[in-house]
PDB file of C-alpha atoms in Angstrom:
ATOM      1  CA  UNK P   1     201.927  28.223  25.213  1.00 42.00           C
ATOM      2  CA  UNK P   2     203.777  29.036  28.463  1.00 44.00           C
ATOM      3  CA  UNK P   3     203.187  32.830  26.524  1.00 47.00           C
ATOM      4  CA  UNK P   4     199.610  32.773  25.972  1.00 45.00           C
ATOM      5  CA  UNK P   5     199.110  31.433  29.749  1.00 45.00           C
ATOM      6  CA  UNK P   6     201.470  34.668  30.267  1.00 47.00           C
ATOM      7  CA  UNK P   7     198.795  36.863  28.224  1.00 42.00           C
ATOM      8  CA  UNK P   8     196.034  36.043  30.288  1.00 46.00           C
ATOM      9  CA  UNK P   9     197.544  36.639  33.452  1.00 46.00           C
ATOM     10  CA  UNK P  10     198.086  40.243  32.625  1.00 43.00           C
ATOM     11  CA  UNK P  11     196.508  42.167  35.166  1.00 49.00           C
ATOM     12  CA  UNK P  12     193.667  44.043  33.425  1.00 48.00           C
ATOM     13  CA  UNK P  13     192.997  46.236  36.930  1.00 47.00           C
ATOM     14  CA  UNK P  14     196.426  47.596  36.691  1.00 47.00           C
ATOM     15  CA  UNK P  15     196.492  49.531  33.996  1.00 49.00           C
ATOM     16  CA  UNK P  16     193.782  51.362  34.242  1.00 49.00           C
ATOM     17  CA  UNK P  17     193.655  52.388  37.862  1.00 48.00           C
ATOM     18  CA  UNK P  18     197.558  53.875  37.142  1.00 53.00           C
ATOM     19  CA  UNK P  19     196.521  56.060  33.978  1.00 52.00           C
ATOM     20  CA  UNK P  20     193.359  56.146  36.227  1.00 53.00           C
ATOM     21  CA  UNK P  21     195.926  58.450  39.292  1.00 54.00           C
ATOM     22  CA  UNK P  22     197.937  59.747  35.605  1.00 59.00           C
ATOM     23  CA  UNK P  23     195.084  62.055  34.303  1.00 56.00           C
ATOM     24  CA  UNK P  24     193.040  62.019  38.292  1.00 57.00           C
ATOM     25  CA  UNK P  25     196.532  63.648  38.679  1.00 62.00           C
ATOM     26  CA  UNK P  26     196.845  65.902  35.732  1.00 62.00           C
ATOM     27  CA  UNK P  27     192.879  67.524  36.432  1.00 60.00           C
ATOM     28  CA  UNK P  28     193.900  67.857  40.059  1.00 60.00           C
ATOM     29  CA  UNK P  29     197.291  70.730  38.664  1.00 64.00           C
ATOM     30  CA  UNK P  30     195.148  72.272  36.730  1.00 64.00           C
ATOM     31  CA  UNK P  31     192.586  73.013  39.107  1.00 58.00           C
ATOM     32  CA  UNK P  32     195.027  74.294  41.182  1.00 62.00           C
ATOM     33  CA  UNK P  33     196.603  76.054  39.285  1.00 61.00           C
ATOM     34  CA  UNK P  34     193.153  77.839  37.716  1.00 59.00           C
ATOM     35  CA  UNK P  35     193.437  78.697  41.786  1.00 55.00           C
ATOM     36  CA  UNK P  36     196.262  79.714  42.229  1.00 55.00           C
ATOM     37  CA  UNK P  37     196.585  81.374  39.204  1.00 54.00           C
ATOM     38  CA  UNK P  38     193.240  83.531  38.749  1.00 49.00           C
ATOM     39  CA  UNK P  39     191.902  83.472  42.625  1.00 49.00           C
ATOM     40  CA  UNK P  40     188.214  82.435  40.818  1.00 48.00           C
ATOM     41  CA  UNK P  41     187.076  80.146  43.659  1.00 46.00           C
ATOM     42  CA  UNK P  42     186.985  80.436  47.458  1.00 53.00           C
ATOM     43  CA  UNK P  43     188.991  77.386  49.402  1.00 59.00           C
ATOM     44  CA  UNK P  44     186.100  75.810  50.316  1.00 62.00           C
ATOM     45  CA  UNK P  45     184.272  75.738  47.524  1.00 63.00           C
ATOM     46  CA  UNK P  46     188.194  74.581  45.793  1.00 60.00           C
ATOM     47  CA  UNK P  47     187.494  71.075  48.000  1.00 67.00           C
ATOM     48  CA  UNK P  48     184.483  70.319  47.262  1.00 71.00           C
ATOM     49  CA  UNK P  49     185.475  70.783  43.343  1.00 67.00           C
ATOM     50  CA  UNK P  50     189.024  68.704  43.311  1.00 65.00           C
ATOM     51  CA  UNK P  51     186.760  65.847  45.423  1.00 72.00           C
ATOM     52  CA  UNK P  52     184.186  65.820  42.588  1.00 75.00           C
ATOM     53  CA  UNK P  53     187.125  65.923  40.094  1.00 67.00           C
ATOM     54  CA  UNK P  54     188.758  63.241  41.894  1.00 67.00           C
ATOM     55  CA  UNK P  55     185.561  61.202  41.495  1.00 72.00           C
ATOM     56  CA  UNK P  56     184.920  62.424  37.960  1.00 71.00           C
ATOM     57  CA  UNK P  57     189.140  61.628  36.928  1.00 64.00           C
ATOM     58  CA  UNK P  58     189.211  57.994  37.814  1.00 64.00           C
ATOM     59  CA  UNK P  59     185.915  57.236  36.239  1.00 70.00           C
ATOM     60  CA  UNK P  60     186.062  58.481  33.313  1.00 68.00           C
ATOM     61  CA  UNK P  61     190.098  57.370  32.652  1.00 65.00           C
ATOM     62  CA  UNK P  62     189.508  54.652  33.837  1.00 68.00           C
ATOM     63  CA  UNK P  63     186.460  52.905  31.692  1.00 73.00           C
ATOM     64  CA  UNK P  64     187.698  53.295  28.248  1.00 70.00           C
ATOM     65  CA  UNK P  65     190.555  50.897  29.741  1.00 68.00           C
ATOM     66  CA  UNK P  66     188.683  48.892  32.055  1.00 73.00           C
ATOM     67  CA  UNK P  67     186.055  48.205  28.971  1.00 74.00           C
ATOM     68  CA  UNK P  68     188.483  48.104  26.276  1.00 71.00           C
ATOM     69  CA  UNK P  69     190.792  45.773  28.372  1.00 72.00           C
ATOM     70  CA  UNK P  70     187.437  43.608  28.887  1.00 75.00           C
ATOM     71  CA  UNK P  71     186.430  43.399  25.151  1.00 76.00           C
ATOM     72  CA  UNK P  72     189.383  43.335  23.302  1.00 72.00           C
ATOM     73  CA  UNK P  73     192.382  42.369  25.333  1.00 72.00           C
ATOM     74  CA  UNK P  74     195.525  44.505  25.752  1.00 74.00           C
ATOM     75  CA  UNK P  75     196.820  45.989  22.384  1.00 73.00           C
ATOM     76  CA  UNK P  76     198.025  48.441  20.799  1.00 73.00           C
ATOM     77  CA  UNK P  77     195.239  50.519  21.158  1.00 71.00           C
ATOM     78  CA  UNK P  78     196.102  51.730  24.361  1.00 73.00           C
ATOM     79  CA  UNK P  79     198.698  53.871  22.646  1.00 76.00           C
ATOM     80  CA  UNK P  80     196.716  55.918  20.928  1.00 74.00           C
ATOM     81  CA  UNK P  81     193.442  55.959  23.383  1.00 72.00           C
ATOM     82  CA  UNK P  82     196.142  56.971  25.880  1.00 74.00           C
ATOM     83  CA  UNK P  83     197.646  59.577  23.887  1.00 75.00           C
ATOM     84  CA  UNK P  84     193.991  60.632  22.766  1.00 71.00           C
ATOM     85  CA  UNK P  85     193.274  60.707  26.626  1.00 70.00           C
ATOM     86  CA  UNK P  86     196.044  62.724  28.075  1.00 72.00           C
ATOM     87  CA  UNK P  87     195.416  65.860  25.629  1.00 71.00           C
ATOM     88  CA  UNK P  88     191.895  66.063  26.707  1.00 67.00           C
ATOM     89  CA  UNK P  89     193.715  66.663  30.601  1.00 64.00           C
ATOM     90  CA  UNK P  90     196.270  68.377  29.105  1.00 70.00           C
ATOM     91  CA  UNK P  91     193.936  70.691  26.498  1.00 69.00           C
ATOM     92  CA  UNK P  92     192.144  73.241  29.460  1.00 68.00           C
ATOM     93  CA  UNK P  93     195.770  74.501  29.989  1.00 69.00           C
ATOM     94  CA  UNK P  94     196.238  74.967  26.420  1.00 75.00           C
ATOM     95  CA  UNK P  95     192.959  77.422  25.990  1.00 74.00           C
ATOM     96  CA  UNK P  96     193.634  79.920  29.402  1.00 76.00           C
ATOM     97  CA  UNK P  97     197.601  80.302  26.964  1.00 77.00           C
ATOM     98  CA  UNK P  98     196.473  80.370  23.563  1.00 80.00           C
ATOM     99  CA  UNK P  99     192.875  82.499  24.906  1.00 73.00           C
ATOM    100  CA  UNK P 100     195.252  85.008  26.944  1.00 74.00           C
ATOM    101  CA  UNK P 101     197.485  85.745  24.415  1.00 76.00           C
ATOM    102  CA  UNK P 102     194.239  85.657  21.931  1.00 75.00           C
ATOM    103  CA  UNK P 103     192.963  88.515  24.339  1.00 67.00           C
ATOM    104  CA  UNK P 104     196.315  90.087  24.822  1.00 68.00           C
ATOM    105  CA  UNK P 105     196.025  90.669  21.067  1.00 68.00           C
ATOM    106  CA  UNK P 106     192.861  91.831  20.504  1.00 60.00           C
ATOM    107  CA  UNK P 107     192.402  94.175  23.238  1.00 63.00           C
ATOM    108  CA  UNK P 108     196.286  94.812  22.961  1.00 67.00           C
ATOM    109  CA  UNK P 109     194.868  99.203  21.419  1.00 65.00           C
ATOM    110  CA  UNK P 110     191.683  98.818  23.862  1.00 67.00           C
ATOM    111  CA  UNK P 111     194.010  99.069  27.158  1.00 72.00           C
ATOM    112  CA  UNK P 112     196.277 101.219  25.905  1.00 76.00           C
ATOM    113  CA  UNK P 113     194.426 103.649  25.890  1.00 76.00           C
ATOM    114  CA  UNK P 114     192.882 102.352  29.658  1.00 77.00           C
ATOM    115  CA  UNK P 115     195.935 102.419  31.205  1.00 80.00           C
ATOM    116  CA  UNK P 116     196.834 106.286  29.314  1.00 80.00           C
ATOM    117  CA  UNK P 117     193.127 107.240  30.563  1.00 80.00           C
ATOM    118  CA  UNK P 118     194.365 106.027  34.185  1.00 77.00           C
ATOM    119  CA  UNK P 119     197.422 107.652  34.619  1.00 79.00           C
ATOM    120  CA  UNK P 120     195.946 110.505  32.499  1.00 75.00           C
ATOM    121  CA  UNK P 121     193.273 110.978  35.513  1.00 74.00           C
ATOM    122  CA  UNK P 122     195.192 111.303  38.209  1.00 74.00           C
ATOM    123  CA  UNK P 123     196.150 114.786  37.252  1.00 74.00           C
ATOM    124  CA  UNK P 124     192.309 115.639  38.411  1.00 78.00           C
ATOM    125  CA  UNK P 125     193.290 115.157  42.218  1.00 72.00           C
ATOM    126  CA  UNK P 126     195.690 118.566  41.427  1.00 74.00           C
ATOM    127  CA  UNK P 127     192.522 120.851  39.814  1.00 75.00           C
ATOM    128  CA  UNK P 128     192.151 123.358  42.810  1.00 77.00           C
ATOM    129  CA  UNK P 129     189.864 125.134  40.414  1.00 84.00           C
ATOM    130  CA  UNK P 130     185.672 122.829  40.084  1.00 84.00           C
ATOM    131  CA  UNK P 131     185.551 124.104  36.303  1.00 87.00           C
ATOM    132  CA  UNK P 132     188.764 123.120  35.293  1.00 87.00           C
ATOM    133  CA  UNK P 133     188.572 119.796  36.773  1.00 88.00           C
ATOM    134  CA  UNK P 134     185.084 118.889  35.297  1.00 91.00           C
ATOM    135  CA  UNK P 135     185.999 120.767  31.445  1.00 90.00           C
ATOM    136  CA  UNK P 136     189.518 118.498  32.213  1.00 88.00           C
ATOM    137  CA  UNK P 137     187.179 115.293  32.758  1.00 90.00           C
ATOM    138  CA  UNK P 138     185.141 115.484  29.445  1.00 93.00           C
ATOM    139  CA  UNK P 139     187.986 116.294  27.657  1.00 91.00           C
ATOM    140  CA  UNK P 140     189.926 113.225  28.641  1.00 88.00           C
ATOM    141  CA  UNK P 141     187.293 110.772  28.244  1.00 90.00           C
ATOM    142  CA  UNK P 142     186.014 111.879  24.683  1.00 92.00           C
ATOM    143  CA  UNK P 143     189.501 112.395  23.171  1.00 89.00           C
ATOM    144  CA  UNK P 144     191.320 109.625  24.652  1.00 86.00           C
ATOM    145  CA  UNK P 145     188.712 107.012  25.210  1.00 86.00           C
ATOM    146  CA  UNK P 146     187.056 108.472  21.997  1.00 88.00           C
ATOM    147  CA  UNK P 147     183.414 108.786  23.122  1.00 93.00           C
ATOM    148  CA  UNK P 148     180.628 110.794  21.201  1.00 94.00           C
ATOM    149  CA  UNK P 149     179.430 112.301  24.273  1.00 95.00           C
ATOM    150  CA  UNK P 150     180.335 113.399  28.005  1.00 95.00           C
ATOM    151  CA  UNK P 151     178.705 115.178  30.093  1.00 96.00           C
ATOM    152  CA  UNK P 152     179.473 115.656  34.054  1.00 95.00           C
ATOM    153  CA  UNK P 153     176.489 116.461  36.800  1.00 96.00           C
ATOM    154  CA  UNK P 154     176.746 117.285  40.348  1.00 94.00           C
ATOM    155  CA  UNK P 155     174.356 117.739  42.987  1.00 92.00           C
ATOM    156  CA  UNK P 156     173.278 120.961  43.889  1.00 90.00           C
ATOM    157  CA  UNK P 157     172.215 121.062  48.303  1.00 88.00           C
ATOM    158  CA  UNK P 158     170.110 124.826  47.108  1.00 90.00           C
ATOM    159  CA  UNK P 159     168.205 123.219  45.038  1.00 92.00           C
ATOM    160  CA  UNK P 160     167.806 119.250  46.054  1.00 93.00           C
ATOM    161  CA  UNK P 161     168.900 118.055  42.164  1.00 94.00           C
ATOM    162  CA  UNK P 162     171.222 117.576  39.507  1.00 96.00           C
ATOM    163  CA  UNK P 163     172.667 119.549  37.535  1.00 95.00           C
ATOM    164  CA  UNK P 164     174.431 119.554  34.067  1.00 95.00           C
ATOM    165  CA  UNK P 165     177.584 120.855  34.918  1.00 94.00           C
ATOM    166  CA  UNK P 166     179.397 120.241  31.653  1.00 94.00           C
ATOM    167  CA  UNK P 167     179.680 118.422  28.437  1.00 95.00           C
ATOM    168  CA  UNK P 168     181.148 117.794  25.373  1.00 93.00           C
ATOM    169  CA  UNK P 169     180.353 118.291  22.600  1.00 92.00           C
ATOM    170  CA  UNK P 170     177.475 121.389  23.455  1.00 89.00           C
ATOM    171  CA  UNK P 171     173.963 119.913  22.679  1.00 86.00           C
ATOM    172  CA  UNK P 172     171.154 121.604  22.526  1.00 83.00           C
ATOM    173  CA  UNK P 173     168.485 119.376  23.545  1.00 80.00           C
ATOM    174  CA  UNK P 174     169.626 117.510  26.919  1.00 82.00           C
ATOM    175  CA  UNK P 175     168.398 117.518  30.019  1.00 87.00           C
ATOM    176  CA  UNK P 176     169.567 120.811  31.979  1.00 91.00           C
ATOM    177  CA  UNK P 177     168.204 120.144  35.744  1.00 93.00           C
ATOM    178  CA  UNK P 178     167.243 116.273  37.486  1.00 94.00           C
ATOM    179  CA  UNK P 179     165.107 116.432  39.971  1.00 93.00           C
ATOM    180  CA  UNK P 180     165.360 113.617  42.747  1.00 93.00           C
ATOM    181  CA  UNK P 181     162.405 111.610  41.796  1.00 93.00           C
ATOM    182  CA  UNK P 182     164.146 111.039  38.049  1.00 94.00           C
ATOM    183  CA  UNK P 183     164.238 107.546  37.060  1.00 92.00           C
ATOM    184  CA  UNK P 184     167.979 107.788  36.490  1.00 93.00           C
ATOM    185  CA  UNK P 185     168.554 109.625  40.096  1.00 93.00           C
ATOM    186  CA  UNK P 186     166.811 107.071  42.014  1.00 91.00           C
ATOM    187  CA  UNK P 187     169.141 104.212  40.824  1.00 90.00           C
ATOM    188  CA  UNK P 188     172.598 106.106  41.464  1.00 91.00           C
ATOM    189  CA  UNK P 189     171.106 106.711  44.596  1.00 89.00           C
ATOM    190  CA  UNK P 190     171.536 103.475  45.442  1.00 88.00           C
ATOM    191  CA  UNK P 191     175.114 103.669  43.876  1.00 88.00           C
ATOM    192  CA  UNK P 192     174.007 101.666  40.946  1.00 89.00           C
ATOM    193  CA  UNK P 193     175.899 101.530  37.749  1.00 92.00           C
ATOM    194  CA  UNK P 194     173.783 102.366  34.991  1.00 94.00           C
ATOM    195  CA  UNK P 195     174.452 100.214  32.185  1.00 93.00           C
ATOM    196  CA  UNK P 196     171.691 100.893  29.026  1.00 91.00           C
ATOM    197  CA  UNK P 197     172.605  97.851  26.783  1.00 88.00           C
ATOM    198  CA  UNK P 198     172.389  95.028  30.106  1.00 88.00           C
ATOM    199  CA  UNK P 199     168.949  96.813  30.845  1.00 89.00           C
ATOM    200  CA  UNK P 200     167.921  96.463  27.295  1.00 87.00           C
ATOM    201  CA  UNK P 201     169.285  92.826  27.156  1.00 84.00           C
ATOM    202  CA  UNK P 202     167.478  92.129  30.752  1.00 81.00           C
ATOM    203  CA  UNK P 203     164.190  93.712  30.341  1.00 78.00           C
ATOM    204  CA  UNK P 204     164.152  96.339  32.855  1.00 71.00           C
ATOM    205  CA  UNK P 205     164.267  99.293  33.432  1.00 68.00           C
ATOM    206  CA  UNK P 206     162.031 100.867  30.725  1.00 78.00           C
ATOM    207  CA  UNK P 207     162.158 104.012  32.541  1.00 87.00           C
ATOM    208  CA  UNK P 208     165.206 104.393  33.579  1.00 92.00           C
ATOM    209  CA  UNK P 209     166.564 103.132  29.793  1.00 92.00           C
ATOM    210  CA  UNK P 210     164.271 106.145  28.371  1.00 91.00           C
ATOM    211  CA  UNK P 211     166.188 108.388  30.666  1.00 93.00           C
ATOM    212  CA  UNK P 212     169.275 107.691  29.521  1.00 93.00           C
ATOM    213  CA  UNK P 213     168.081 107.947  26.090  1.00 92.00           C
ATOM    214  CA  UNK P 214     167.789 111.229  27.057  1.00 92.00           C
ATOM    215  CA  UNK P 215     171.259 112.138  28.487  1.00 94.00           C
ATOM    216  CA  UNK P 216     173.172 111.057  25.420  1.00 93.00           C
ATOM    217  CA  UNK P 217     174.203 108.227  28.130  1.00 94.00           C
ATOM    218  CA  UNK P 218     175.247 104.847  27.816  1.00 95.00           C
ATOM    219  CA  UNK P 219     176.726 104.695  30.654  1.00 96.00           C
ATOM    220  CA  UNK P 220     176.088 106.084  33.836  1.00 96.00           C
ATOM    221  CA  UNK P 221     178.261 105.368  36.978  1.00 95.00           C
ATOM    222  CA  UNK P 222     177.701 108.000  40.524  1.00 94.00           C
ATOM    223  CA  UNK P 223     180.608 109.641  42.611  1.00 92.00           C
ATOM    224  CA  UNK P 224     180.612 108.747  45.343  1.00 89.00           C
ATOM    225  CA  UNK P 225     182.611 110.540  48.581  1.00 83.00           C
ATOM    226  CA  UNK P 226     181.915 111.126  52.210  1.00 80.00           C
ATOM    227  CA  UNK P 227     179.370 113.621  51.555  1.00 75.00           C
ATOM    228  CA  UNK P 228     177.519 110.653  49.439  1.00 85.00           C
ATOM    229  CA  UNK P 229     177.086 110.826  45.673  1.00 90.00           C
ATOM    230  CA  UNK P 230     178.289 114.232  44.731  1.00 91.00           C
ATOM    231  CA  UNK P 231     177.565 113.777  40.918  1.00 93.00           C
ATOM    232  CA  UNK P 232     177.371 111.300  38.542  1.00 95.00           C
ATOM    233  CA  UNK P 233     179.146 110.659  35.016  1.00 96.00           C
ATOM    234  CA  UNK P 234     177.999 110.383  32.087  1.00 96.00           C
ATOM    235  CA  UNK P 235     179.533 108.331  29.189  1.00 95.00           C
ATOM    236  CA  UNK P 236     177.807 108.770  25.662  1.00 95.00           C
ATOM    237  CA  UNK P 237     178.648 106.247  22.990  1.00 94.00           C
ATOM    238  CA  UNK P 238     181.384 105.212  21.449  1.00 91.00           C
ATOM    239  CA  UNK P 239     183.036 106.264  18.013  1.00 90.00           C
ATOM    240  CA  UNK P 240     183.384 103.011  17.095  1.00 86.00           C
ATOM    241  CA  UNK P 241     180.200 101.469  17.696  1.00 86.00           C
ATOM    242  CA  UNK P 242     181.153  98.847  19.679  1.00 85.00           C
ATOM    243  CA  UNK P 243     179.822  97.805  22.702  1.00 86.00           C
ATOM    244  CA  UNK P 244     181.696  98.673  26.433  1.00 87.00           C
ATOM    245  CA  UNK P 245     183.150  95.539  27.310  1.00 84.00           C
ATOM    246  CA  UNK P 246     183.245  94.976  31.173  1.00 85.00           C
ATOM    247  CA  UNK P 247     187.584  95.742  31.458  1.00 83.00           C
ATOM    248  CA  UNK P 248     185.873  99.571  30.286  1.00 87.00           C
ATOM    249  CA  UNK P 249     183.097  99.958  32.705  1.00 89.00           C
ATOM    250  CA  UNK P 250     185.623  98.562  35.610  1.00 88.00           C
ATOM    251  CA  UNK P 251     188.160 101.539  34.353  1.00 88.00           C
ATOM    252  CA  UNK P 252     185.460 104.319  33.867  1.00 90.00           C
ATOM    253  CA  UNK P 253     184.597 102.826  37.509  1.00 90.00           C
ATOM    254  CA  UNK P 254     188.261 103.505  38.762  1.00 88.00           C
ATOM    255  CA  UNK P 255     187.541 107.236  37.145  1.00 88.00           C
ATOM    256  CA  UNK P 256     184.571 108.505  38.781  1.00 90.00           C
ATOM    257  CA  UNK P 257     186.200 106.460  42.009  1.00 88.00           C
ATOM    258  CA  UNK P 258     189.180 109.451  41.285  1.00 88.00           C
ATOM    259  CA  UNK P 259     187.289 112.366  40.318  1.00 90.00           C
ATOM    260  CA  UNK P 260     185.305 112.268  43.169  1.00 89.00           C
ATOM    261  CA  UNK P 261     188.393 112.724  45.616  1.00 88.00           C
ATOM    262  CA  UNK P 262     188.582 115.449  43.382  1.00 87.00           C
ATOM    263  CA  UNK P 263     185.649 116.449  43.881  1.00 85.00           C
ATOM    264  CA  UNK P 264     186.004 116.693  47.452  1.00 83.00           C
ATOM    265  CA  UNK P 265     189.474 118.297  47.345  1.00 83.00           C
ATOM    266  CA  UNK P 266     187.947 121.133  44.761  1.00 80.00           C
ATOM    267  CA  UNK P 267     185.113 121.363  47.272  1.00 77.00           C
ATOM    268  CA  UNK P 268     187.301 121.651  50.848  1.00 79.00           C
ATOM    269  CA  UNK P 269     189.946 124.477  49.174  1.00 78.00           C
ATOM    270  CA  UNK P 270     186.514 126.569  48.069  1.00 76.00           C
ATOM    271  CA  UNK P 271     184.934 126.279  51.682  1.00 76.00           C
ATOM    272  CA  UNK P 272     188.366 127.020  53.102  1.00 78.00           C
ATOM    273  CA  UNK P 273     189.125 129.972  50.393  1.00 77.00           C
ATOM    274  CA  UNK P 274     185.048 131.347  51.333  1.00 77.00           C
ATOM    275  CA  UNK P 275     186.193 130.543  55.537  1.00 77.00           C
ATOM    276  CA  UNK P 276     189.175 132.756  54.782  1.00 76.00           C
ATOM    277  CA  UNK P 277     187.224 135.859  53.111  1.00 75.00           C
ATOM    278  CA  UNK P 278     184.805 135.456  55.205  1.00 68.00           C
ATOM    279  CA  UNK P 279     187.605 136.186  58.112  1.00 76.00           C
ATOM    280  CA  UNK P 280     189.415 138.450  56.662  1.00 74.00           C
ATOM    281  CA  UNK P 281     186.308 140.759  56.063  1.00 71.00           C
ATOM    282  CA  UNK P 282     185.618 140.258  59.790  1.00 71.00           C
ATOM    283  CA  UNK P 283     188.813 141.480  60.725  1.00 73.00           C
ATOM    284  CA  UNK P 284     188.673 144.787  58.430  1.00 72.00           C
ATOM    285  CA  UNK P 285     185.330 145.930  60.068  1.00 64.00           C
TER     286      UNK P 285
END
């Protein structure tokens, strides 16, 4: 009888509350880890979500134990339920770890070529001749990025249009001149990155999509300097036939920024040479 009284005198509220705080701590740790590791959240958003997570953790972890102990009483069922809740609490960390490892294995080759592309792009800044720079970029894209087609359009102030200056391979039918009323030109004038697949999925910009098909373009990225938009890069389909990932587009954006600086440098040197030639001509006269 003594043991029977001890069993009924068991504090049924203590166990679920203590376990609730344990799992609440695990959830808090997971949220803190994700915030610091990936910088996903603004601090105010993080605090708000932390409060909601606290309430959710207490309810989710405490309710099963309260109902179980009230209906079934203390017993061995607490052990598997506790293990299940602990595994559920640690699952996000395990998912993040396995996801990163899997992504690294799947995208290992892709990231290798991206690093090679970015490393090679630094050489653009040392190209003094503009024509050689343009050829270097289209060769870089078709060989390293393994694109079926790449082209460069530069802005021509005299005609107030964009002119095709380099492409690889040479295509018999492609627009050589794009005026300011062209749908693609209007879009890139807003410094927008054009992704044909994304435009098609959203069902918008049909005129832009048709023009991109004429340009053999899957991605178009404007090149911006202090002079404004000096041109844009045309990225054709991948030889593998796969879609471009967000990482690849970010790499192309970095490449276009490097290319824009190289163009500005080449144009500056060209203007400097013209100025020196003009000065020497005046001195000779």
